[in-house]
Short mmCIF file of C-alpha atoms in Angstrom, two decimals:
data_model
loop_
_atom_site.label_atom_id
_atom_site.label_comp_id
_atom_site.label_asym_id
_atom_site.label_seq_id
_atom_site.Cartn_x
_atom_site.Cartn_y
_atom_site.Cartn_z
CA UNK S 9 136.81 135.40 106.09
CA UNK S 10 139.33 131.94 106.16
CA UNK S 11 141.23 132.41 109.16
CA UNK S 12 144.16 129.95 110.21
CA UNK S 13 142.89 127.40 112.59
CA UNK S 14 144.62 128.90 115.48
CA UNK S 15 143.33 129.36 119.42
CA UNK S 16 140.89 132.32 120.50
CA UNK S 17 142.45 134.51 123.09
CA UNK S 18 141.85 133.58 126.57
CA UNK S 19 142.12 137.18 128.21
CA UNK S 20 138.75 138.85 127.92
CA UNK S 21 140.42 142.03 127.05
CA UNK S 22 142.30 140.53 124.21
CA UNK S 23 138.81 138.88 122.79
CA UNK S 24 137.39 142.30 122.81
CA UNK S 25 140.04 143.80 120.70
CA UNK S 26 139.75 140.94 118.89
CA UNK S 27 136.22 142.00 117.99
CA UNK S 28 136.95 145.01 117.25
CA UNK S 29 139.59 144.35 114.94
CA UNK S 30 137.80 141.91 113.16
CA UNK S 31 135.08 144.95 112.34
CA UNK S 32 137.62 147.14 110.86
CA UNK S 33 139.15 144.16 108.73
CA UNK S 34 135.77 143.67 107.70
CA UNK S 35 135.30 147.09 106.83
CA UNK S 36 138.30 147.20 104.87
CA UNK S 37 137.44 144.03 102.61
CA UNK S 38 133.98 145.71 102.07
CA UNK S 39 135.81 148.92 100.68
CA UNK S 40 138.21 146.46 98.83
CA UNK S 41 135.42 145.12 97.12
CA UNK S 42 133.48 147.77 96.06
CA UNK S 43 134.34 149.04 92.65
CA UNK S 44 131.59 151.47 92.17
CA UNK S 45 133.65 154.17 93.70
CA UNK S 46 137.07 155.18 94.15
CA UNK S 47 139.12 154.42 97.54
CA UNK S 48 139.53 158.04 99.42
CA UNK S 49 142.30 159.22 102.14
CA UNK S 50 139.43 159.60 104.17
CA UNK S 51 138.12 156.23 104.27
CA UNK S 52 141.31 154.75 105.38
CA UNK S 53 142.93 156.76 107.81
CA UNK S 54 140.04 156.60 110.28
CA UNK S 55 140.68 152.70 110.10
CA UNK S 56 144.08 152.83 110.70
CA UNK S 57 143.67 154.96 113.60
CA UNK S 58 141.69 152.67 114.76
CA UNK S 59 143.84 149.88 114.10
CA UNK S 60 146.73 151.59 116.24
CA UNK S 61 144.86 152.55 119.04
CA UNK S 62 143.97 148.72 119.22
CA UNK S 63 147.69 148.31 119.40
CA UNK S 64 148.01 149.90 121.96
CA UNK S 65 145.95 148.42 124.36
CA UNK S 66 147.00 144.93 123.00
CA UNK S 67 150.45 146.05 124.20
CA UNK S 68 149.58 147.10 127.14
CA UNK S 69 147.78 143.84 128.24
CA UNK S 70 150.56 141.76 127.41
CA UNK S 71 152.89 143.71 129.12
CA UNK S 72 150.75 143.44 131.99
CA UNK S 73 150.23 139.56 131.52
CA UNK S 74 153.85 138.90 129.80
CA UNK S 75 152.09 136.88 127.34
CA UNK S 76 153.70 136.14 124.26
CA UNK S 77 151.48 133.18 122.70
CA UNK S 78 150.02 133.96 119.34
CA UNK S 79 146.41 133.59 118.79
CA UNK S 80 143.68 134.40 116.34
CA UNK S 81 144.10 138.57 117.54
CA UNK S 82 147.74 138.64 116.12
CA UNK S 83 146.40 136.77 112.65
CA UNK S 84 143.27 139.08 112.26
CA UNK S 85 145.95 142.26 113.43
CA UNK S 86 148.07 140.74 110.52
CA UNK S 87 145.34 141.02 108.00
CA UNK S 88 144.33 144.31 109.33
CA UNK S 89 148.12 145.74 108.46
CA UNK S 90 148.56 143.67 105.24
CA UNK S 91 145.24 145.26 103.55
CA UNK S 92 145.91 148.87 105.22
CA UNK S 93 149.08 148.65 103.69
CA UNK S 94 147.75 147.66 100.21
CA UNK S 95 145.23 150.41 100.69
CA UNK S 96 148.01 152.63 101.20
CA UNK S 97 149.40 152.07 97.96
CA UNK S 98 145.60 152.46 96.45
CA UNK S 99 145.21 156.15 97.71
CA UNK S 100 148.80 157.17 96.68
CA UNK S 101 150.14 157.39 99.87
CA UNK S 102 153.34 154.93 98.67
CA UNK S 103 155.81 157.28 100.62
CA UNK S 104 154.10 156.66 104.18
CA UNK S 105 155.23 154.25 106.48
CA UNK S 106 152.27 151.74 106.50
CA UNK S 107 152.70 151.36 102.98
CA UNK S 108 155.55 148.99 103.33
CA UNK S 109 154.29 146.43 105.41
CA UNK S 110 153.17 144.44 102.68
CA UNK S 111 156.37 145.00 101.01
CA UNK S 112 158.21 143.34 103.86
CA UNK S 113 155.87 140.29 104.18
CA UNK S 114 156.37 139.59 100.32
CA UNK S 115 160.15 139.87 100.53
CA UNK S 116 160.44 137.90 103.59
CA UNK S 117 158.17 134.96 101.46
CA UNK S 118 160.73 135.31 98.68
CA UNK S 119 164.15 135.27 100.31
CA UNK S 120 162.98 132.27 102.53
CA UNK S 121 162.00 130.60 99.03
CA UNK S 122 165.60 131.12 97.63
CA UNK S 123 166.85 129.77 101.10
CA UNK S 124 165.26 126.92 100.83
CA UNK S 125 165.48 126.09 96.90
CA UNK S 126 168.94 127.32 96.71
CA UNK S 127 168.54 128.20 93.27
CA UNK S 128 169.24 131.88 92.53
CA UNK S 129 171.71 134.38 90.77
CA UNK S 130 173.27 138.00 91.66
CA UNK S 131 170.08 139.59 89.36
CA UNK S 132 167.49 137.86 91.70
CA UNK S 133 169.35 139.60 94.93
CA UNK S 134 170.01 142.83 93.70
CA UNK S 135 166.59 144.13 93.35
CA UNK S 136 165.96 142.69 96.54
CA UNK S 137 169.00 144.26 98.16
CA UNK S 138 168.13 147.92 96.50
CA UNK S 139 164.42 147.60 97.69
CA UNK S 140 165.85 146.89 101.27
CA UNK S 141 167.98 149.71 101.26
CA UNK S 142 165.06 152.08 100.70
CA UNK S 143 162.88 150.71 102.92
CA UNK S 144 165.67 151.04 106.02
CA UNK S 145 166.16 154.47 105.11
CA UNK S 146 162.15 154.89 104.99
CA UNK S 147 162.06 153.73 108.49
CA UNK S 148 165.01 155.60 110.03
CA UNK S 149 163.73 158.91 108.43
CA UNK S 150 160.61 158.30 109.90
CA UNK S 151 161.81 157.68 113.32
CA UNK S 152 163.85 161.26 113.10
CA UNK S 153 160.31 162.98 112.25
CA UNK S 154 157.98 163.77 115.16
CA UNK S 155 154.94 163.68 112.98
CA UNK S 156 152.34 161.64 114.75
CA UNK S 157 150.13 161.03 112.04
CA UNK S 158 152.83 158.53 110.84
CA UNK S 159 155.18 157.97 113.40
CA UNK S 160 153.60 155.26 115.13
CA UNK S 161 156.41 153.51 117.47
CA UNK S 162 154.74 149.63 117.16
CA UNK S 163 155.01 149.91 113.49
CA UNK S 164 158.14 151.53 113.18
CA UNK S 165 159.51 149.06 115.12
CA UNK S 166 157.55 145.77 113.62
CA UNK S 167 159.12 146.97 109.93
CA UNK S 168 162.64 147.70 111.37
CA UNK S 169 162.73 144.04 112.76
CA UNK S 170 161.22 142.25 109.58
CA UNK S 171 163.78 144.71 107.37
CA UNK S 172 166.71 143.40 109.75
CA UNK S 173 165.76 140.16 109.42
CA UNK S 174 165.26 140.00 105.73
CA UNK S 175 168.62 141.84 105.53
CA UNK S 176 170.17 139.22 107.78
CA UNK S 177 168.55 136.60 105.46
CA UNK S 178 170.08 138.22 102.02
CA UNK S 179 173.30 138.33 103.50
CA UNK S 180 173.66 134.73 103.81
CA UNK S 181 172.25 134.37 100.21
CA UNK S 182 175.08 136.23 99.17
CA UNK S 183 177.72 134.53 100.97
CA UNK S 184 176.52 131.47 99.40
CA UNK S 185 176.20 132.82 95.88
CA UNK S 186 180.02 134.05 96.89
CA UNK S 187 180.98 130.17 96.43
CA UNK S 188 180.81 130.65 92.82
CA UNK S 189 183.79 132.41 91.36
CA UNK S 190 183.61 135.04 88.36
CA UNK S 191 184.91 132.80 85.32
CA UNK S 192 181.85 130.80 86.48
CA UNK S 193 179.02 133.36 86.96
CA UNK S 194 177.85 133.62 83.82
CA UNK S 195 177.33 129.62 83.45
CA UNK S 196 175.69 129.59 86.85
CA UNK S 197 173.20 132.43 85.71
CA UNK S 198 172.49 130.85 82.61
CA UNK S 199 171.86 127.20 84.23
CA UNK S 200 169.61 128.99 86.78
CA UNK S 201 167.65 130.83 83.52
CA UNK S 202 167.29 127.20 82.04
CA UNK S 203 165.81 125.34 85.08
CA UNK S 204 163.19 128.02 85.15
CA UNK S 205 162.32 128.17 81.61
CA UNK S 206 162.08 124.32 81.63
CA UNK S 207 159.53 124.75 85.04
CA UNK S 208 157.82 127.57 82.97
CA UNK S 209 157.16 124.92 80.01
CA UNK S 210 156.13 122.17 82.52
CA UNK S 211 153.40 124.58 83.91
CA UNK S 212 151.81 125.53 80.41
CA UNK S 213 148.42 124.22 79.60
CA UNK S 214 149.60 122.45 76.86
CA UNK S 215 153.04 120.53 77.13
CA UNK S 216 155.43 120.94 74.51
CA UNK S 217 158.36 118.09 74.42
CA UNK S 218 159.92 120.10 71.72
CA UNK S 219 160.31 122.80 73.90
CA UNK S 220 161.65 121.08 77.03
CA UNK S 221 164.25 119.32 74.42
CA UNK S 222 165.59 122.60 73.26
CA UNK S 223 166.12 123.71 76.92
CA UNK S 224 167.63 120.48 77.32
CA UNK S 225 170.19 120.59 74.52
CA UNK S 226 171.52 123.87 75.41
CA UNK S 227 172.21 121.97 78.81
CA UNK S 228 174.11 119.70 76.90
CA UNK S 229 175.98 122.70 75.03
CA UNK S 230 176.85 123.57 78.37
CA UNK S 231 178.43 120.55 79.68
CA UNK S 232 180.27 119.90 76.59
CA UNK S 233 182.46 122.87 77.51
CA UNK S 234 183.59 120.88 80.80
CA UNK S 235 187.20 119.27 81.03
CA UNK S 236 187.43 115.89 83.18
CA UNK S 237 183.77 116.62 84.41
CA UNK S 238 184.80 119.95 85.78
CA UNK S 239 183.86 123.22 84.85
CA UNK S 240 187.07 125.76 84.04
CA UNK S 241 188.09 128.94 83.41
CA UNK S 242 189.39 129.94 80.01
CA UNK S 243 192.84 129.44 80.95
CA UNK S 244 191.95 125.88 82.25
CA UNK S 245 192.26 126.56 85.46
CA UNK S 246 189.68 124.97 88.04
CA UNK S 247 187.94 128.53 90.00
CA UNK S 248 186.13 128.39 93.11
CA UNK S 249 182.26 127.10 92.93
CA UNK S 250 183.20 124.37 90.15
CA UNK S 251 181.90 121.77 92.31
CA UNK S 252 178.74 123.74 93.09
CA UNK S 253 178.21 124.51 88.99
CA UNK S 254 178.70 121.04 88.51
CA UNK S 255 176.04 120.09 90.82
CA UNK S 256 173.53 122.83 89.65
CA UNK S 257 174.08 121.36 85.99
CA UNK S 258 173.47 117.72 87.41
CA UNK S 259 170.29 118.86 89.17
CA UNK S 260 169.25 120.79 85.77
CA UNK S 261 169.63 117.82 83.89
CA UNK S 262 167.88 115.22 86.01
CA UNK S 263 164.97 118.06 86.39
CA UNK S 264 164.58 117.85 82.58
CA UNK S 265 164.83 114.20 82.50
CA UNK S 266 161.74 114.11 85.22
CA UNK S 267 159.63 116.65 83.27
CA UNK S 268 160.15 115.17 79.86
CA UNK S 269 159.11 111.66 81.53
CA UNK S 270 155.84 113.31 83.28
CA UNK S 271 154.75 115.34 80.26
CA UNK S 272 153.12 117.87 82.67
CA UNK S 273 150.59 115.45 84.22
CA UNK S 274 149.79 115.97 87.83
CA UNK S 275 149.00 113.08 90.47
CA UNK S 276 145.34 113.02 90.94
CA UNK S 277 145.55 113.82 94.75
CA UNK S 278 147.38 117.33 94.37
CA UNK S 279 145.37 118.37 91.04
CA UNK S 280 143.43 120.77 93.04
CA UNK S 281 146.11 122.48 94.66
CA UNK S 282 147.88 122.78 91.67
CA UNK S 283 145.08 124.00 89.47
CA UNK S 284 144.65 126.74 92.30
CA UNK S 285 148.19 127.63 91.88
CA UNK S 286 148.19 127.58 88.11
CA UNK S 287 145.20 130.01 88.18
CA UNK S 288 146.85 132.29 90.13
CA UNK S 289 149.73 132.63 88.40
CA UNK S 290 147.88 133.04 85.36
CA UNK S 291 145.75 135.79 86.80
CA UNK S 292 149.07 137.73 87.92
CA UNK S 293 150.83 137.45 84.47
CA UNK S 294 147.46 138.84 82.69
CA UNK S 295 147.70 141.55 85.07
CA UNK S 296 151.30 142.56 84.77
CA UNK S 297 150.49 143.25 81.10
CA UNK S 298 147.70 145.58 81.53
CA UNK S 299 149.13 146.23 85.09
CA UNK S 300 148.72 150.07 85.05
CA UNK S 301 145.29 150.09 83.52
CA UNK S 302 143.64 147.13 85.60
CA UNK S 303 145.32 146.35 88.60
CA UNK S 304 144.18 148.21 92.16
CA UNK S 305 146.77 147.15 94.64
CA UNK S 306 144.07 145.79 97.07
CA UNK S 307 143.82 143.01 94.85
CA UNK S 308 146.83 141.91 95.48
CA UNK S 309 145.74 140.79 98.95
CA UNK S 310 143.58 137.76 97.78
CA UNK S 311 146.31 136.17 95.86
CA UNK S 312 148.51 136.83 99.13
CA UNK S 313 146.20 134.80 101.06
CA UNK S 314 145.73 132.36 98.68
CA UNK S 315 149.43 131.91 98.44
CA UNK S 316 149.86 132.03 102.17
CA UNK S 317 147.71 129.53 103.16
CA UNK S 318 149.01 126.83 100.58
CA UNK S 319 152.60 127.61 101.17
CA UNK S 320 152.15 127.34 104.90
CA UNK S 321 150.15 123.94 104.83
CA UNK S 322 153.67 122.25 103.59
CA UNK S 323 155.18 119.83 106.57
CA UNK S 324 159.00 119.97 106.63
CA UNK S 325 159.24 122.05 103.10
CA UNK S 326 156.70 119.34 101.18
CA UNK S 327 153.18 118.92 100.53
CA UNK S 328 150.33 116.51 101.66
CA UNK S 329 147.38 115.34 100.17
CA UNK S 330 144.52 114.49 102.15
CA UNK S 331 145.23 111.38 103.20
CA UNK S 332 148.78 112.56 104.67
CA UNK S 333 151.03 111.24 101.52
CA UNK S 334 153.88 113.29 100.64
CA UNK S 335 154.25 114.66 96.93
CA UNK S 336 156.94 113.19 95.05
CA UNK S 337 159.77 115.25 93.87
CA UNK S 338 158.35 116.41 90.69
CA UNK S 339 154.86 117.44 92.37
CA UNK S 340 156.93 119.08 95.06
CA UNK S 341 158.89 121.36 92.39
CA UNK S 342 156.26 121.98 90.25
CA UNK S 343 154.08 123.14 93.03
CA UNK S 344 157.14 125.39 94.68
CA UNK S 345 157.89 126.62 91.43
CA UNK S 346 154.55 128.01 90.89
CA UNK S 347 154.36 129.32 94.31
CA UNK S 348 157.63 131.51 94.30
CA UNK S 349 156.90 132.49 90.60
CA UNK S 350 153.38 134.41 91.91
CA UNK S 351 155.21 135.77 95.00
CA UNK S 352 157.50 137.47 92.44
CA UNK S 353 154.69 138.85 90.37
CA UNK S 354 153.32 140.34 93.64
CA UNK S 355 156.72 141.85 94.63
CA UNK S 356 156.83 143.52 91.23
CA UNK S 357 153.31 144.94 91.31
CA UNK S 358 154.26 146.28 94.79
CA UNK S 359 157.11 147.55 93.57
CA UNK S 360 155.96 149.40 90.35
CA UNK S 361 153.14 151.07 92.41
CA UNK S 362 152.81 154.61 91.41
CA UNK S 363 152.66 157.22 94.21
CA UNK S 364 149.15 158.28 92.50
CA UNK S 365 145.75 157.85 94.06
CA UNK S 366 143.49 155.24 91.72
CA UNK S 367 140.78 158.30 91.30
CA UNK S 368 143.88 159.97 89.10
CA UNK S 369 145.55 156.87 87.50
CA UNK S 370 143.44 157.35 84.62
CA UNK S 371 145.09 160.35 84.05
CA UNK S 372 148.39 159.62 84.74
CA UNK S 373 148.24 156.61 82.53
CA UNK S 374 147.18 158.50 79.49
CA UNK S 375 149.85 161.05 80.46
CA UNK S 376 152.70 158.45 80.88
CA UNK S 377 151.36 157.18 77.38
CA UNK S 378 151.45 160.73 75.53
CA UNK S 379 155.13 161.25 77.15
CA UNK S 380 156.20 157.87 75.46
CA UNK S 381 155.01 158.95 72.02
CA UNK S 382 156.21 162.19 72.27
CA UNK S 383 159.76 160.75 73.38
CA UNK S 384 159.57 158.22 70.64
CA UNK S 385 158.71 161.50 67.71
CA UNK S 386 161.78 163.27 69.31
CA UNK S 387 163.85 160.37 68.95
CA UNK S 388 162.89 159.57 65.37
CA UNK S 389 163.52 162.96 63.80
CA UNK S 390 160.57 164.97 65.27
CA UNK S 391 157.97 166.53 63.32
CA UNK S 392 158.04 168.10 59.80
CA UNK S 393 155.54 170.72 60.57
CA UNK S 394 153.87 172.08 63.58
CA UNK S 395 150.33 170.43 62.46
CA UNK S 396 151.91 167.03 62.84
CA UNK S 397 151.68 167.96 67.09
CA UNK S 398 147.89 169.40 66.78
CA UNK S 399 146.66 165.48 68.03
CA UNK S 400 149.00 166.03 70.90
CA UNK S 401 148.58 169.51 71.70
CA UNK S 402 144.87 168.58 71.89
CA UNK S 403 145.32 166.03 74.10
CA UNK S 404 147.70 167.77 76.26
CA UNK S 405 145.02 170.77 76.74
CA UNK S 406 141.93 168.67 77.12
CA UNK S 407 143.92 166.94 80.46
CA UNK S 408 145.01 170.37 81.77
CA UNK S 409 141.40 171.83 81.33
CA UNK S 410 140.28 168.96 84.00
CA UNK S 411 142.30 171.05 86.70
CA UNK S 412 140.49 173.11 89.06
CA UNK S 413 142.50 176.20 90.57
CA UNK S 414 145.72 173.93 89.63
CA UNK S 415 144.87 170.82 91.26
CA UNK S 416 143.16 167.64 89.87
CA UNK S 417 139.45 167.29 91.74
CA UNK S 418 137.84 164.09 91.28
CA UNK S 419 133.78 163.71 92.68
CA UNK S 420 135.06 167.00 94.83
CA UNK S 421 137.84 165.61 96.26
CA UNK S 422 141.76 166.40 95.70
CA UNK S 423 143.34 162.84 95.49
CA UNK S 424 146.60 162.12 96.48
CA UNK S 425 149.49 162.37 93.82
CA UNK S 426 149.20 165.72 92.32
CA UNK S 427 152.74 166.79 92.31
CA UNK S 428 153.11 163.36 90.10
CA UNK S 429 150.84 163.87 88.06
CA UNK S 430 151.62 167.82 87.68
CA UNK S 431 154.83 167.20 86.85
CA UNK S 432 154.36 164.71 84.26
CA UNK S 433 151.87 167.43 82.53
CA UNK S 434 154.79 169.87 82.59
CA UNK S 435 156.84 167.17 81.08
CA UNK S 436 154.64 166.53 78.16
CA UNK S 437 154.23 170.18 77.60
CA UNK S 438 158.09 170.61 77.69
CA UNK S 439 158.31 167.75 75.02
CA UNK S 440 155.30 169.30 72.76
CA UNK S 441 157.03 172.75 72.85
CA UNK S 442 160.55 171.80 71.93
CA UNK S 443 159.28 169.79 69.02
CA UNK S 444 157.65 172.86 67.82
CA UNK S 445 160.43 175.12 68.15
CA UNK S 446 162.27 172.90 66.35
CA UNK S 447 159.80 172.24 63.86
CA UNK S 448 159.09 176.03 63.23
CA UNK S 449 162.82 176.77 63.21
CA UNK S 450 163.09 173.54 60.20
CA UNK S 451 160.32 175.67 58.15
CA UNK S 452 161.64 178.96 58.61
CA UNK S 453 165.23 177.63 57.36
CA UNK S 454 163.18 176.07 54.64
CA UNK S 455 162.12 179.06 53.40
CA UNK S 456 165.12 181.43 54.01
CA UNK S 457 166.90 178.42 51.80
CA UNK S 458 164.36 179.19 48.65
#
């Protein structure tokens, strides 16, 4: 396991805790790599309890010594919590506090990048604001419960501080966005969209000058709406944010020029890192198309580790080659775009994770598909006869017959997410029943009419 180059603990007791946590982390990594069986709660909960026990010991030692210096133990502990968090999502325990650790890590990365780039719109902040509000509520509720199984003070305190820091960063970003007056918000958002489209075109396997030229034309069309070089409201007045929007416009134009000039060619010293980032982005993009069927949440750990390592290798915001030379503007912006895009994918995957164990996901996904089909049939006018519903009814009954005493059992276990799957099954039965009743009534009316 690749651990960042940080010193080993000086205290022998901390070294003993480090050794224990390395064992926990390695067990988690082995579980993550094993695709021959489903991850079960009983595989994960003892490892979580072991981690928390070691954290308590560490806190006692550091309270005694007063040490605040970070060492390798802190890095391994972070890896353990990151893995455990993703495992909690994999086993369907999404609503428990440990599951939130990975999400807060990703949100912090996204907010730091938005702050650094100063390229974002209200839409970017909306989702993060709602997610942080939900996290804050979950933490408050967990603190108010006396449930020792999940209410560990250390983790709650850690997540509380993380969420508070993220909310403070978000407020600063919202204030910065507040510089843009209402009449210019749509223009500002369009410019953000265009510069991202140019960056996407710039990182495709085959560079297309025509595609970038198309976006550049959209920019020039926006620029033509200015009066005396300023962005104005419909009544001709100059609203707040005109200067900032103008600066963004010039930034977009300059970027389109650089991209057209460089034609997607990356300098050789930075090509290995660039290729790694493109590979990560492409893999995550593929997963976004097949997420419900192909993604195990723990898969995200390897992507996060690679991205974190690349992101943390920067100095003063820039990338450096093996000889210590900084990247030029084109290289820096291109690689930062890929890094941010990949973190955004990870964020969306974690948010979309269903509170259902991976053992039940095949059944859950089939029911999701079945529900979409039944809703589509209903919305397009229903069926003309009950016979048309036979395929749906047969599939529903086959899934229902998998239950034993009302529970879905997999390899002798009762996985997490029973409520979600049963609720979805009931919704499908209700939709099918309503369609059947409507078809029978239509048939009866037709007979009566004759």
